[in-house]
mmCIF file of C-alpha atoms in Angstrom:
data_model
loop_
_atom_site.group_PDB
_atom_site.id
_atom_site.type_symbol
_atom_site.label_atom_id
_atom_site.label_comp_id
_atom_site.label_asym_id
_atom_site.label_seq_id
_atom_site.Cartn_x
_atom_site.Cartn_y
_atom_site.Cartn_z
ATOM 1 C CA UNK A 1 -14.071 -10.219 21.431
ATOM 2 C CA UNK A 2 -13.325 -13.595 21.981
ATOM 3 C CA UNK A 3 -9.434 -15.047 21.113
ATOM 4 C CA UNK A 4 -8.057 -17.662 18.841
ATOM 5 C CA UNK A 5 -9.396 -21.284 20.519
ATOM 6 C CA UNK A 6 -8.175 -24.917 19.589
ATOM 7 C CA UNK A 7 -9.545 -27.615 20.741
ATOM 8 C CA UNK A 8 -8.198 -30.067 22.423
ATOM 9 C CA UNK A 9 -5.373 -28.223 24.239
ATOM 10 C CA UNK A 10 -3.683 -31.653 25.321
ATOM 11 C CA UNK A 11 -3.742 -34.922 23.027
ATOM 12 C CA UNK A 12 -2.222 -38.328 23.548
ATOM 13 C CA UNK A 13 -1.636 -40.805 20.482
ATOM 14 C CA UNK A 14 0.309 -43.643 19.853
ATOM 15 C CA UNK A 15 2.207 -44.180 16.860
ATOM 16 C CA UNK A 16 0.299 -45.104 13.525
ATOM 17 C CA UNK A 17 -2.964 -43.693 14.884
ATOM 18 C CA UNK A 18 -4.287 -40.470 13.101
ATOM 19 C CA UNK A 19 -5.198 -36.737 14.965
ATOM 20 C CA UNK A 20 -7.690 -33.920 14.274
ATOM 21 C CA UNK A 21 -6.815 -30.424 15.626
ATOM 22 C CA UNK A 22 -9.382 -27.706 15.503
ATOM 23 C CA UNK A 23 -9.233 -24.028 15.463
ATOM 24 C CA UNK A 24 -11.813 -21.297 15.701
ATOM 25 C CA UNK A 25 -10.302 -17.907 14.668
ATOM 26 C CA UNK A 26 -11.490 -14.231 15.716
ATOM 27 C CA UNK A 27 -14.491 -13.339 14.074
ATOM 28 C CA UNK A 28 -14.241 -11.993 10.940
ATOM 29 C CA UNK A 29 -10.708 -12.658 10.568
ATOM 30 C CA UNK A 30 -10.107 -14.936 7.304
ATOM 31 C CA UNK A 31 -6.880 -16.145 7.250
ATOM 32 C CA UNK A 32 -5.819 -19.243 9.647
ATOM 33 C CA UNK A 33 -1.898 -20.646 9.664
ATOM 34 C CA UNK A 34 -0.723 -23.544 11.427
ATOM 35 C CA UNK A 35 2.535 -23.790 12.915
ATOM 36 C CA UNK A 36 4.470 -26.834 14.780
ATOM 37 C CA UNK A 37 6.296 -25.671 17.699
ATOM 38 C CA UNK A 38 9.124 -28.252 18.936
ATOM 39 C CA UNK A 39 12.254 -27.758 21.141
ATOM 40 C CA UNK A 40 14.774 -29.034 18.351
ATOM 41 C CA UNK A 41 13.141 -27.187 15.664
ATOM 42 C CA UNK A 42 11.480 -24.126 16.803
ATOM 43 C CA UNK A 43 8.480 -22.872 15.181
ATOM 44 C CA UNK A 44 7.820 -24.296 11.804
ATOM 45 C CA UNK A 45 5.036 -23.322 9.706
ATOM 46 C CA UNK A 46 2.606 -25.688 8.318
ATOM 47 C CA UNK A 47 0.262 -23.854 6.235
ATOM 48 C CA UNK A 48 -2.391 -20.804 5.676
ATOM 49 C CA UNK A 49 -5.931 -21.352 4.798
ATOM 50 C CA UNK A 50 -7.491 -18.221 3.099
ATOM 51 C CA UNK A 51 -11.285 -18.116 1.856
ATOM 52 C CA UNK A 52 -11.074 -22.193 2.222
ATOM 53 C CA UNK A 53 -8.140 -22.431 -0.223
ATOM 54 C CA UNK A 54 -4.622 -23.145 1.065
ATOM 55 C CA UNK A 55 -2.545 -20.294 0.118
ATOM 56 C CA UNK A 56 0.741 -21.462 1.192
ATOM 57 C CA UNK A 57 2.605 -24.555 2.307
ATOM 58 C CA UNK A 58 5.889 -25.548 4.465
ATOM 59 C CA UNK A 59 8.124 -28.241 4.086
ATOM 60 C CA UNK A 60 5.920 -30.868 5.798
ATOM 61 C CA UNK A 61 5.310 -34.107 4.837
ATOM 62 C CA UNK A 62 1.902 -35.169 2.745
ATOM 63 C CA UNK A 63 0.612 -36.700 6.659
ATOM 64 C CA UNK A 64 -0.116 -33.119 7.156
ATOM 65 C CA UNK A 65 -3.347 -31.633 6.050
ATOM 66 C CA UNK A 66 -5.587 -29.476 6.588
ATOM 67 C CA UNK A 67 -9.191 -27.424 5.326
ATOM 68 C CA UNK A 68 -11.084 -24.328 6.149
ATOM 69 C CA UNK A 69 -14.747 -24.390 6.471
ATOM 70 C CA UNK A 70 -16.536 -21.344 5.307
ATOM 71 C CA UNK A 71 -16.973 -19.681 8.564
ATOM 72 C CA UNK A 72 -13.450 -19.569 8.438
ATOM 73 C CA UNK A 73 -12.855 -22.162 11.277
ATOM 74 C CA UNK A 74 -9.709 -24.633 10.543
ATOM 75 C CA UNK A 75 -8.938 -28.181 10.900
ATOM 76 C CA UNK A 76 -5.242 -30.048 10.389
ATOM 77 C CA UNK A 77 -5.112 -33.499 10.586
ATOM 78 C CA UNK A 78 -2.077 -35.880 10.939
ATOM 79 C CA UNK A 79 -1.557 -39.557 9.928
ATOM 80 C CA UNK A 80 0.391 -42.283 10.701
ATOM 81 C CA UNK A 81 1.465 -40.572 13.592
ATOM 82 C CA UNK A 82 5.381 -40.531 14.577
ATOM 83 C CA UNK A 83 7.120 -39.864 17.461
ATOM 84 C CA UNK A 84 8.759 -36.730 16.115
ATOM 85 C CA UNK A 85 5.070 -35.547 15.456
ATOM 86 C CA UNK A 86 4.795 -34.976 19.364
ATOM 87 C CA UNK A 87 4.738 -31.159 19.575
ATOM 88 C CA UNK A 88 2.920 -27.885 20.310
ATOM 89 C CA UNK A 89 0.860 -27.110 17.348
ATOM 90 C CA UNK A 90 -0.150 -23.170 17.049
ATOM 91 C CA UNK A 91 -2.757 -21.619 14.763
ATOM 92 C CA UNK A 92 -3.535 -17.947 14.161
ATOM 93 C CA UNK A 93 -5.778 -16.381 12.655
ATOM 94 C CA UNK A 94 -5.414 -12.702 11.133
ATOM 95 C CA UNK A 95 -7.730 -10.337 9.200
ATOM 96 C CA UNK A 96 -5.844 -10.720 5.731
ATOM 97 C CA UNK A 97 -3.653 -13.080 4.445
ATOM 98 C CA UNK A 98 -0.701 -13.003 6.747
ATOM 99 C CA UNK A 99 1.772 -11.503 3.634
ATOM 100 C CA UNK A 100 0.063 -8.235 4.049
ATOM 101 C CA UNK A 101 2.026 -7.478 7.035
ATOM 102 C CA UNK A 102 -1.304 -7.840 9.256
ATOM 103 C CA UNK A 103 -0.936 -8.825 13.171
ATOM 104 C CA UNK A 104 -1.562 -13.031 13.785
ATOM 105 C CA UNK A 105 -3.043 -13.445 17.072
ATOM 106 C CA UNK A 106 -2.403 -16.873 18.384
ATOM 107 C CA UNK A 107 -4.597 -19.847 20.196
ATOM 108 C CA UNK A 108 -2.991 -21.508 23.014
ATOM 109 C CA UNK A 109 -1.827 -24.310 20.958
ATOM 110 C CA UNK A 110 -2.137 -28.131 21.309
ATOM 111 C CA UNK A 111 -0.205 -30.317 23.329
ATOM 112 C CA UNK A 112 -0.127 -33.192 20.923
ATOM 113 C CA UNK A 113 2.235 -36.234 22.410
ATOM 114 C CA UNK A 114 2.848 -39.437 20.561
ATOM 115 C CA UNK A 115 3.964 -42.592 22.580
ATOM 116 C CA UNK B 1 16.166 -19.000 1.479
ATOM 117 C CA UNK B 2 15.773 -16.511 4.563
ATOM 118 C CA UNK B 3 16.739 -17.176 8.093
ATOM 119 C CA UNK B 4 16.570 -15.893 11.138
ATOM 120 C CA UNK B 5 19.317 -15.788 13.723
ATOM 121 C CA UNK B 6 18.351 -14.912 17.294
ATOM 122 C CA UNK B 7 22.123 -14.427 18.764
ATOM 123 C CA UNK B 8 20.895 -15.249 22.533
ATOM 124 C CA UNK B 9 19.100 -18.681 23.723
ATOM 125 C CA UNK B 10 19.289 -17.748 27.060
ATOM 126 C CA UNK B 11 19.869 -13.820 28.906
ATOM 127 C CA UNK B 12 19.654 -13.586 31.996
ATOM 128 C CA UNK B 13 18.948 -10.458 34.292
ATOM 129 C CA UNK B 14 18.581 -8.701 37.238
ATOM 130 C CA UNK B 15 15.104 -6.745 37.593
ATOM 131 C CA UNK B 16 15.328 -3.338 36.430
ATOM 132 C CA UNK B 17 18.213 -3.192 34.677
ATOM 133 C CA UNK B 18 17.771 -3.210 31.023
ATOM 134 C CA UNK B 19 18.123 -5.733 28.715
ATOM 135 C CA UNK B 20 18.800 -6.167 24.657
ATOM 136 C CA UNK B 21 17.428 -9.375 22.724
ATOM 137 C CA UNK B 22 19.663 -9.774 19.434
ATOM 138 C CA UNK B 23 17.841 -10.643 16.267
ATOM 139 C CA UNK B 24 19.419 -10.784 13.224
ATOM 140 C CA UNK B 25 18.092 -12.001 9.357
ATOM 141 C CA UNK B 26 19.115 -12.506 6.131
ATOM 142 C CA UNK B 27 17.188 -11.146 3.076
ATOM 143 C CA UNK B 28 17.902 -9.179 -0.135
ATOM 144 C CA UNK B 29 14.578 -7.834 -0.173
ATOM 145 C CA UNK B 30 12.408 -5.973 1.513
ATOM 146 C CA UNK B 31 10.732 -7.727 4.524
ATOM 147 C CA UNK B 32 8.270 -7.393 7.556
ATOM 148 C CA UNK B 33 9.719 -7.788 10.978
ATOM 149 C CA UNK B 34 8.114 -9.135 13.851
ATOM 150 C CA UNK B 35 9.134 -9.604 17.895
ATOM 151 C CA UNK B 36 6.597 -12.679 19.977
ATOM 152 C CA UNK B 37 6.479 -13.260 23.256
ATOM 153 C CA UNK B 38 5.340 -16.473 24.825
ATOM 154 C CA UNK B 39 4.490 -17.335 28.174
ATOM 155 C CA UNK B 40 4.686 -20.805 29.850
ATOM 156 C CA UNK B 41 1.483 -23.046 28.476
ATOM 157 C CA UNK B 42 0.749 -20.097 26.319
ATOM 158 C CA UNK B 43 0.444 -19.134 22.765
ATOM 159 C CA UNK B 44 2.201 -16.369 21.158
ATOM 160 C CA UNK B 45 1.556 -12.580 21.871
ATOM 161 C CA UNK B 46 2.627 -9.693 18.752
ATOM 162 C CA UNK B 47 4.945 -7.163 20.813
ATOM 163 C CA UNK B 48 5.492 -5.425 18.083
ATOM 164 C CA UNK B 49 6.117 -5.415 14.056
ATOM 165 C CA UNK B 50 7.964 -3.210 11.579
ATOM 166 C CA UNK B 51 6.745 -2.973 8.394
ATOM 167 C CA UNK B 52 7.955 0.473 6.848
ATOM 168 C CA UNK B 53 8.577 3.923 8.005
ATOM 169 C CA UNK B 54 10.460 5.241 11.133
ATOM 170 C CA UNK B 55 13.301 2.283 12.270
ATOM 171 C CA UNK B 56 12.166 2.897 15.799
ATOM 172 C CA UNK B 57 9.447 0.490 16.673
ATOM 173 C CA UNK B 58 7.567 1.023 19.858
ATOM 174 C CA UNK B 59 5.264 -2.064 21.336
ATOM 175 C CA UNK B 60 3.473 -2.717 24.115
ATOM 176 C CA UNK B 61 4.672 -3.974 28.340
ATOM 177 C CA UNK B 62 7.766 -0.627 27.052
ATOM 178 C CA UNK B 63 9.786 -2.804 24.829
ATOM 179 C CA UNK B 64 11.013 -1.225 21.675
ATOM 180 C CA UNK B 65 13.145 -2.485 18.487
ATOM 181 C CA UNK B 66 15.143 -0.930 16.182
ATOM 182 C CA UNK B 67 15.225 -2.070 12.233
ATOM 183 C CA UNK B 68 18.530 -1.455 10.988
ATOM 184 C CA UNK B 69 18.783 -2.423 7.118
ATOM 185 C CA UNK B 70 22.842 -2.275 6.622
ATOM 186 C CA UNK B 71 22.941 -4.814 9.613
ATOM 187 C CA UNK B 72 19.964 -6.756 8.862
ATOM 188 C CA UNK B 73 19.455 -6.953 12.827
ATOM 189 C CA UNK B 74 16.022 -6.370 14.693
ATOM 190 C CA UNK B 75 17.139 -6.307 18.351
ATOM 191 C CA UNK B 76 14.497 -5.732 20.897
ATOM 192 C CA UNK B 77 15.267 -3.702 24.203
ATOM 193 C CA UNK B 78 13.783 -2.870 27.346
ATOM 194 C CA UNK B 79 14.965 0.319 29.239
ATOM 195 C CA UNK B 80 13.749 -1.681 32.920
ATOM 196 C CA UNK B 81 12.438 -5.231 32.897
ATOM 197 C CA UNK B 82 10.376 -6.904 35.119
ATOM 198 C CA UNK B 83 9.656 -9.745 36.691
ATOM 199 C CA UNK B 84 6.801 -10.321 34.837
ATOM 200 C CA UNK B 85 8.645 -10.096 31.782
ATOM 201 C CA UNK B 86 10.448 -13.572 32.051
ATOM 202 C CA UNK B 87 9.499 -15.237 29.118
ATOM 203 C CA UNK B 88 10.594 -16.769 25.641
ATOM 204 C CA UNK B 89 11.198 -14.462 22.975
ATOM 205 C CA UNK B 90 10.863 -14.784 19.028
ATOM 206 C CA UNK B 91 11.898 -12.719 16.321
ATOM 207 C CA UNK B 92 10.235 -13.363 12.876
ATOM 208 C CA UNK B 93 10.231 -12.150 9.563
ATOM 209 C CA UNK B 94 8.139 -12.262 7.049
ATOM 210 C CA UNK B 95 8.795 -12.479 3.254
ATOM 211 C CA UNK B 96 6.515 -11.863 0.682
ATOM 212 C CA UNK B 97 6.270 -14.608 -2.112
ATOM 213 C CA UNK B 98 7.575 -14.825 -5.926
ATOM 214 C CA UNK B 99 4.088 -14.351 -6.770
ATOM 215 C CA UNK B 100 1.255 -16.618 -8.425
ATOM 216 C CA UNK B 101 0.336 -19.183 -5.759
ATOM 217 C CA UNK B 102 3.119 -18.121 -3.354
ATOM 218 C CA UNK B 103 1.952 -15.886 -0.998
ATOM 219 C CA UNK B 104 5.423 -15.977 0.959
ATOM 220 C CA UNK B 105 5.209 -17.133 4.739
ATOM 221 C CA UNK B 106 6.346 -16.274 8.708
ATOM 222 C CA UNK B 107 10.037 -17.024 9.883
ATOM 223 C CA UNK B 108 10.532 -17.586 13.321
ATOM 224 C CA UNK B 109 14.150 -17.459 15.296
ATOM 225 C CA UNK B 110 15.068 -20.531 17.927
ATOM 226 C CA UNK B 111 13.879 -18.167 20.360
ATOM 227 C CA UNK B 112 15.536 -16.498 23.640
ATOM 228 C CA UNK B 113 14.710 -17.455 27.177
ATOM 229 C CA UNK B 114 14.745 -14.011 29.089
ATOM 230 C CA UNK B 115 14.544 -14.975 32.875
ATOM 231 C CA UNK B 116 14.268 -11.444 35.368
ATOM 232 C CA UNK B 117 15.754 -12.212 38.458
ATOM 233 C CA UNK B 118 14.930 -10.126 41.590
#
């Protein structure tokens, strides 16, 4: 069974421009949550899609977005870049929403760096 | 608002000896817990989770975790690491939401650098 893959794994921007991150979760798992991964902040979650509806939110800024499609695969999308934006950014995927105590299995992340 | 408090950023060790990863968090109510690993250019693995029953957690590579409630800790230990087991390490919890549209969401610690040194 194939793993968690996001596309691209390594991204360079420059400030102002906008990004599209993509994630394909394990088949038949429904739920997909984005995290930001940085060395000052740790792990930071972004969001969970569920069914194609955004069930929950972090403390993010309105440049961060994102949409399920109904074959469950994710998209988040950044504007205006910053230079704080540069990060790792994570997605899993998991059978359930996450809440229910299910197991998230991870992509490899994107290397997203903003000059 | 919870937190999660990983005591260690950095243990280091000699190979086979055994080693203890400190988590600790703060909630008043009942939560999932959660140990990662991640390796270099690498996502995040599940070594294991606690969600209810026996406070003895056993996961996979022979790490293990005990849940203890009255100390709201989580630590992680390994009888005999190995090399292969250098790593970052991240304790999360998760807490369920008020209800309605809040479907609660994953805590993660700073993280703890275990490096096995032969």
């Amino acid at each position: 069974k194939a793993g968690v893959t996001q596309t691209p794994r390594y991204l360079i921007k420059t400030r102002g421009q906008q990004v599209t991150l993509s994630c394909s979760p394990i088949s038949g798992h429904r739920s997909v949550s984005w995290y930001q991964q940085t060395p000052g902040q740790g792990l930071q979650f972004l969001f969970e899609y569920f069914s194609e509806t955004q069930r929950n939110k972090g403390n993010f800024p309105g440049r961060f977005s994102g949409r399920q499609f109904s074959n469950s695969r994710s998209e988040m999308n950044v504007s205006t870049l910053e230079l704080g934006d540069s990060a790792l950014y994570l997605c899993a995927s998991s059978l359930g929403l996450a809440g229910e105590g299910g197991e998230q299995f991870f992509g490899p992340g994107t290397r997203l760096t903003v000059l | 608002a919870q937190s999660v408090t990983q005591l260690d950023s950095q243990v280091p060790v000699f190979e086979e000896a055994p080693v203890e990863l400190r988590c600790n968090y703060s909630s008043s109510v009942s939560v999932y817990l959660f140990w990662y690993v991640q390796y270099p250019n690498q996502g995040l693995q599940l070594l294991l989770k606690y969600l209810s029953g026996s406070t003895l957690v056993k996961g996979i590579n022979g790490f293990e975790a005990e849940f203890n409630k009255s100390q709201t800790s989580f630590h992680l230990r390994k009888p005999s690491v190995h090399i292969s087991d250098t790593a970052e390490y991240f304790c999360a919890v998760w807490k369920d939401g008020a209800g309605g549209t809040s479907y609660g969401k994953l805590t993660f610690g700073q993280g703890t650098i275990l490096t096995v040194h032969p």
